[in-house]
Amino acid sequence: MDSVSFSIWFLIGAILVFFMQCGFAMVECGFTRAKNAGNIIMKNLMDFCIGAVVFIFLGYGLLVNPHVAGGFIGPPTLGMFGAGFDGFDWSSFVFQLVFCATCATIVSGAMAERTKYSAYCIYSGIISLCIYPIEAGWAWGDGGWLANLGFIDFAGSCVIHMVGGISGLIGAILLGPRIGKYGKDGNSRAILGHNIPIAALGTFILWFCW
């Protein structure tokens, strides 16, 4: 496969992953109460808006640049802003950007209906700024220590889904259950989503894109 065809294939994959943001937003919105729908939609939007900015200025360099310190981290550079963008791999950048946003979005569902919007924006910036770039660089970066050991990540199952899942679990433990989830007697109460059809459609989008 020549470089042009490879770049096109990379971008097609990136478009599908980007469209997964719609699926996540629909699933999370459908399974939350109507009063929190706007909040969860905006959080999903901010994952990409905030994440794109910090990933451009720091995250991408940490991920792809030749790793130092035993393959732990790549020194950040702003190569994409160089004169004429000579030699910059835009298809790789877009691909990694949408994966970074996906990792961040996984967490929003686990912490739905009990996270302040401002606090969530801070979290979203941090995971896109350094957490995802550093750990993804271990597996996919130039000289990452996991890559040097022969580690292979299939479809982001570790780099994206495991890291997003662990981050969501930590957030859920710190926040605790939603208000009203448990009564004074300790029994669990059902907190139903307000729009199951849109959640089902979002699930289909995630399945189709992945």
mmCIF file of C-alpha atoms in Angstrom:
data_model
loop_
_atom_site.group_PDB
_atom_site.id
_atom_site.type_symbol
_atom_site.label_atom_id
_atom_site.label_comp_id
_atom_site.label_asym_id
_atom_site.label_seq_id
_atom_site.Cartn_x
_atom_site.Cartn_y
_atom_site.Cartn_z
ATOM 1 C CA MET A 1 0.000 0.000 0.000
ATOM 2 C CA ASP A 2 1.503 3.358 -1.036
ATOM 3 C CA SER A 3 1.674 6.329 1.340
ATOM 4 C CA VAL A 4 -1.329 8.123 -0.181
ATOM 5 C CA SER A 5 -3.561 5.059 0.051
ATOM 6 C CA PHE A 6 -2.373 4.438 3.604
ATOM 7 C CA SER A 7 -3.195 8.029 4.584
ATOM 8 C CA ILE A 8 -6.664 7.763 3.045
ATOM 9 C CA TRP A 9 -7.279 4.517 4.916
ATOM 10 C CA PHE A 10 -6.076 6.196 8.121
ATOM 11 C CA LEU A 11 -8.484 9.100 7.616
ATOM 12 C CA ILE A 12 -11.438 6.806 6.879
ATOM 13 C CA GLY A 13 -10.764 5.086 10.199
ATOM 14 C CA ALA A 14 -10.480 8.463 11.918
ATOM 15 C CA ILE A 15 -13.856 9.580 10.503
ATOM 16 C CA LEU A 16 -15.540 6.443 11.847
ATOM 17 C CA VAL A 17 -13.983 6.893 15.279
ATOM 18 C CA PHE A 18 -14.970 10.565 15.267
ATOM 19 C CA PHE A 19 -18.581 9.590 14.504
ATOM 20 C CA MET A 20 -18.475 7.374 17.593
ATOM 21 C CA GLN A 21 -18.676 10.610 19.597
ATOM 22 C CA CYS A 22 -22.279 10.871 18.387
ATOM 23 C CA GLY A 23 -22.940 7.318 19.542
ATOM 24 C CA PHE A 24 -21.495 7.942 22.999
ATOM 25 C CA ALA A 25 -23.482 11.156 23.356
ATOM 26 C CA MET A 26 -26.738 9.431 22.372
ATOM 27 C CA VAL A 27 -26.184 6.457 24.692
ATOM 28 C CA GLU A 28 -25.302 8.632 27.669
ATOM 29 C CA CYS A 29 -28.082 11.120 26.993
ATOM 30 C CA GLY A 30 -30.686 8.379 26.591
ATOM 31 C CA PHE A 31 -29.739 6.600 29.801
ATOM 32 C CA THR A 32 -29.783 9.754 31.951
ATOM 33 C CA ARG A 33 -32.741 11.769 33.136
ATOM 34 C CA ALA A 34 -34.174 14.488 30.914
ATOM 35 C CA LYS A 35 -33.024 17.288 33.231
ATOM 36 C CA ASN A 36 -29.385 16.231 32.739
ATOM 37 C CA ALA A 37 -29.489 15.670 28.967
ATOM 38 C CA GLY A 38 -28.034 19.066 28.093
ATOM 39 C CA ASN A 39 -25.252 18.628 30.641
ATOM 40 C CA ILE A 40 -24.119 15.263 29.269
ATOM 41 C CA ILE A 41 -24.263 16.472 25.660
ATOM 42 C CA MET A 42 -22.058 19.468 26.460
ATOM 43 C CA LYS A 43 -19.564 17.262 28.298
ATOM 44 C CA ASN A 44 -19.214 15.059 25.229
ATOM 45 C CA LEU A 45 -18.732 18.140 23.074
ATOM 46 C CA MET A 46 -16.073 19.542 25.394
ATOM 47 C CA ASP A 47 -14.131 16.279 25.283
ATOM 48 C CA PHE A 48 -13.308 17.065 21.687
ATOM 49 C CA CYS A 49 -13.141 20.870 21.871
ATOM 50 C CA ILE A 50 -10.847 21.032 24.896
ATOM 51 C CA GLY A 51 -9.015 17.844 24.007
ATOM 52 C CA ALA A 52 -8.142 19.051 20.511
ATOM 53 C CA VAL A 53 -6.502 22.227 21.816
ATOM 54 C CA VAL A 54 -4.321 20.605 24.484
ATOM 55 C CA PHE A 55 -3.494 17.643 22.236
ATOM 56 C CA ILE A 56 -2.203 20.000 19.555
ATOM 57 C CA PHE A 57 0.048 21.959 21.897
ATOM 58 C CA LEU A 58 1.442 19.150 24.031
ATOM 59 C CA GLY A 59 -0.219 15.743 23.834
ATOM 60 C CA TYR A 60 0.654 14.728 20.287
ATOM 61 C CA GLY A 61 4.345 15.391 20.806
ATOM 62 C CA LEU A 62 4.377 13.323 23.999
ATOM 63 C CA LEU A 63 2.829 10.449 22.064
ATOM 64 C CA VAL A 64 4.720 10.267 18.774
ATOM 65 C CA ASN A 65 8.149 11.842 19.252
ATOM 66 C CA PRO A 66 11.138 9.518 19.833
ATOM 67 C CA HIS A 67 10.823 8.368 23.423
ATOM 68 C CA VAL A 68 13.461 8.977 26.088
ATOM 69 C CA ALA A 69 13.847 7.986 29.747
ATOM 70 C CA GLY A 70 13.712 4.287 28.968
ATOM 71 C CA GLY A 71 10.856 4.679 26.510
ATOM 72 C CA PHE A 72 8.630 6.479 29.011
ATOM 73 C CA ILE A 73 7.858 9.711 27.201
ATOM 74 C CA GLY A 74 8.445 11.629 23.983
ATOM 75 C CA PRO A 75 9.743 15.210 24.328
ATOM 76 C CA PRO A 76 6.963 17.588 23.236
ATOM 77 C CA THR A 77 7.490 19.648 20.104
ATOM 78 C CA LEU A 78 5.269 21.834 17.952
ATOM 79 C CA GLY A 79 6.374 20.324 14.639
ATOM 80 C CA MET A 80 2.941 20.782 13.131
ATOM 81 C CA PHE A 81 3.493 24.539 13.262
ATOM 82 C CA GLY A 82 6.801 24.408 11.396
ATOM 83 C CA ALA A 83 7.442 26.312 8.204
ATOM 84 C CA GLY A 84 5.210 24.869 5.513
ATOM 85 C CA PHE A 85 4.315 21.886 7.719
ATOM 86 C CA ASP A 86 7.043 19.964 5.886
ATOM 87 C CA GLY A 87 6.942 16.283 6.616
ATOM 88 C CA PHE A 88 4.114 16.473 9.142
ATOM 89 C CA ASP A 89 1.877 13.401 9.126
ATOM 90 C CA TRP A 90 -1.590 14.952 9.265
ATOM 91 C CA SER A 91 -3.431 11.651 8.847
ATOM 92 C CA SER A 92 -1.661 10.228 11.905
ATOM 93 C CA PHE A 93 -2.417 13.376 13.887
ATOM 94 C CA VAL A 94 -6.153 13.294 13.096
ATOM 95 C CA PHE A 95 -6.304 9.567 13.833
ATOM 96 C CA GLN A 96 -4.673 9.979 17.246
ATOM 97 C CA LEU A 97 -6.781 13.062 18.037
ATOM 98 C CA VAL A 98 -10.081 11.223 17.628
ATOM 99 C CA PHE A 99 -8.758 8.288 19.662
ATOM 100 C CA CYS A 100 -7.742 10.703 22.411
ATOM 101 C CA ALA A 101 -11.253 12.191 22.462
ATOM 102 C CA THR A 102 -12.763 8.704 22.593
ATOM 103 C CA CYS A 103 -10.683 7.782 25.628
ATOM 104 C CA ALA A 104 -11.911 10.914 27.387
ATOM 105 C CA THR A 105 -15.562 10.380 26.437
ATOM 106 C CA ILE A 106 -15.724 6.867 27.877
ATOM 107 C CA VAL A 107 -15.431 8.372 31.341
ATOM 108 C CA SER A 108 -18.374 10.776 31.073
ATOM 109 C CA GLY A 109 -20.946 7.978 31.139
ATOM 110 C CA ALA A 110 -19.491 6.453 34.307
ATOM 111 C CA MET A 111 -19.741 9.795 36.109
ATOM 112 C CA ALA A 112 -23.041 10.948 34.586
ATOM 113 C CA GLU A 113 -25.436 13.081 36.656
ATOM 114 C CA ARG A 114 -23.017 13.702 39.498
ATOM 115 C CA THR A 115 -20.144 15.765 38.102
ATOM 116 C CA LYS A 116 -19.971 19.547 37.908
ATOM 117 C CA TYR A 117 -19.530 20.807 34.386
ATOM 118 C CA SER A 118 -16.461 22.886 35.280
ATOM 119 C CA ALA A 119 -14.810 19.978 37.106
ATOM 120 C CA TYR A 120 -15.448 17.691 34.158
ATOM 121 C CA CYS A 121 -13.847 20.166 31.761
ATOM 122 C CA ILE A 122 -10.709 20.166 33.917
ATOM 123 C CA TYR A 123 -10.620 16.367 33.895
ATOM 124 C CA SER A 124 -11.137 16.290 30.115
ATOM 125 C CA GLY A 125 -8.217 18.642 29.578
ATOM 126 C CA ILE A 126 -5.891 16.638 31.818
ATOM 127 C CA ILE A 127 -6.578 13.244 30.229
ATOM 128 C CA SER A 128 -6.066 14.688 26.736
ATOM 129 C CA LEU A 129 -3.045 16.750 27.735
ATOM 130 C CA CYS A 130 -0.918 14.068 29.338
ATOM 131 C CA ILE A 131 -2.637 10.851 30.485
ATOM 132 C CA TYR A 132 -3.670 9.470 27.093
ATOM 133 C CA PRO A 133 -0.607 10.777 25.203
ATOM 134 C CA ILE A 134 1.875 9.269 27.650
ATOM 135 C CA GLU A 135 0.294 5.835 28.023
ATOM 136 C CA ALA A 136 -0.569 5.584 24.318
ATOM 137 C CA GLY A 137 3.026 6.498 23.518
ATOM 138 C CA TRP A 138 4.214 3.480 25.494
ATOM 139 C CA ALA A 139 2.470 1.207 22.989
ATOM 140 C CA TRP A 140 2.324 3.260 19.787
ATOM 141 C CA GLY A 141 5.089 5.844 20.143
ATOM 142 C CA ASP A 142 8.567 5.802 18.614
ATOM 143 C CA GLY A 143 10.558 3.749 21.119
ATOM 144 C CA GLY A 144 7.821 3.378 23.738
ATOM 145 C CA TRP A 145 8.803 0.853 26.405
ATOM 146 C CA LEU A 146 5.804 -1.413 25.797
ATOM 147 C CA ALA A 147 6.407 -1.333 22.046
ATOM 148 C CA ASN A 148 10.030 -2.309 22.669
ATOM 149 C CA LEU A 149 8.798 -5.367 24.578
ATOM 150 C CA GLY A 150 6.720 -6.432 21.577
ATOM 151 C CA PHE A 151 3.370 -5.317 22.998
ATOM 152 C CA ILE A 152 0.563 -5.144 20.424
ATOM 153 C CA ASP A 153 -2.657 -3.263 21.135
ATOM 154 C CA PHE A 154 -5.571 -4.464 19.011
ATOM 155 C CA ALA A 155 -7.989 -1.662 18.033
ATOM 156 C CA GLY A 156 -7.144 0.377 21.115
ATOM 157 C CA SER A 157 -8.519 -2.211 23.530
ATOM 158 C CA CYS A 158 -5.839 -1.375 26.101
ATOM 159 C CA VAL A 159 -4.642 2.099 25.155
ATOM 160 C CA ILE A 160 -8.166 3.539 24.845
ATOM 161 C CA HIS A 161 -10.819 1.306 26.387
ATOM 162 C CA MET A 162 -8.946 -0.037 29.387
ATOM 163 C CA VAL A 163 -7.539 3.362 30.311
ATOM 164 C CA GLY A 164 -10.920 5.052 29.821
ATOM 165 C CA GLY A 165 -12.639 2.304 31.815
ATOM 166 C CA ILE A 166 -10.177 2.511 34.709
ATOM 167 C CA SER A 167 -10.460 6.303 34.755
ATOM 168 C CA GLY A 168 -14.255 6.014 34.814
ATOM 169 C CA LEU A 169 -14.107 3.473 37.648
ATOM 170 C CA ILE A 170 -11.865 5.754 39.707
ATOM 171 C CA GLY A 171 -14.209 8.674 39.078
ATOM 172 C CA ALA A 172 -17.288 6.637 40.013
ATOM 173 C CA ILE A 173 -15.654 5.443 43.253
ATOM 174 C CA LEU A 174 -14.666 8.982 44.227
ATOM 175 C CA LEU A 175 -18.089 10.436 43.422
ATOM 176 C CA GLY A 176 -20.228 7.662 44.822
ATOM 177 C CA PRO A 177 -23.758 6.773 43.656
ATOM 178 C CA ARG A 178 -26.226 9.248 42.218
ATOM 179 C CA ILE A 179 -28.370 11.121 44.741
ATOM 180 C CA GLY A 180 -31.530 9.093 45.285
ATOM 181 C CA LYS A 181 -30.009 5.819 44.087
ATOM 182 C CA TYR A 182 -30.213 4.286 47.568
ATOM 183 C CA GLY A 183 -32.923 4.813 50.177
ATOM 184 C CA LYS A 184 -32.404 5.125 53.915
ATOM 185 C CA ASP A 185 -32.955 1.386 54.202
ATOM 186 C CA GLY A 186 -30.036 0.784 51.854
ATOM 187 C CA ASN A 187 -32.144 -0.658 49.070
ATOM 188 C CA SER A 188 -31.354 0.348 45.519
ATOM 189 C CA ARG A 189 -33.824 2.415 43.528
ATOM 190 C CA ALA A 190 -34.109 2.432 39.765
ATOM 191 C CA ILE A 191 -33.105 5.715 38.094
ATOM 192 C CA LEU A 192 -34.403 5.237 34.589
ATOM 193 C CA GLY A 193 -33.159 6.892 31.431
ATOM 194 C CA HIS A 194 -35.539 9.242 29.707
ATOM 195 C CA ASN A 195 -35.080 8.080 26.105
ATOM 196 C CA ILE A 196 -34.267 4.415 25.545
ATOM 197 C CA PRO A 197 -34.750 4.532 21.728
ATOM 198 C CA ILE A 198 -32.047 7.195 21.315
ATOM 199 C CA ALA A 199 -29.755 5.169 23.583
ATOM 200 C CA ALA A 200 -30.377 2.107 21.405
ATOM 201 C CA LEU A 201 -29.608 4.116 18.265
ATOM 202 C CA GLY A 202 -26.395 5.349 19.850
ATOM 203 C CA THR A 203 -25.441 1.768 20.665
ATOM 204 C CA PHE A 204 -25.951 0.822 17.016
ATOM 205 C CA ILE A 205 -23.731 3.723 15.894
ATOM 206 C CA LEU A 206 -20.972 2.568 18.243
ATOM 207 C CA TRP A 207 -21.242 -1.002 16.955
ATOM 208 C CA PHE A 208 -21.246 0.126 13.315
ATOM 209 C CA CYS A 209 -18.270 2.466 13.680
ATOM 210 C CA TRP A 210 -16.156 0.120 15.707
#
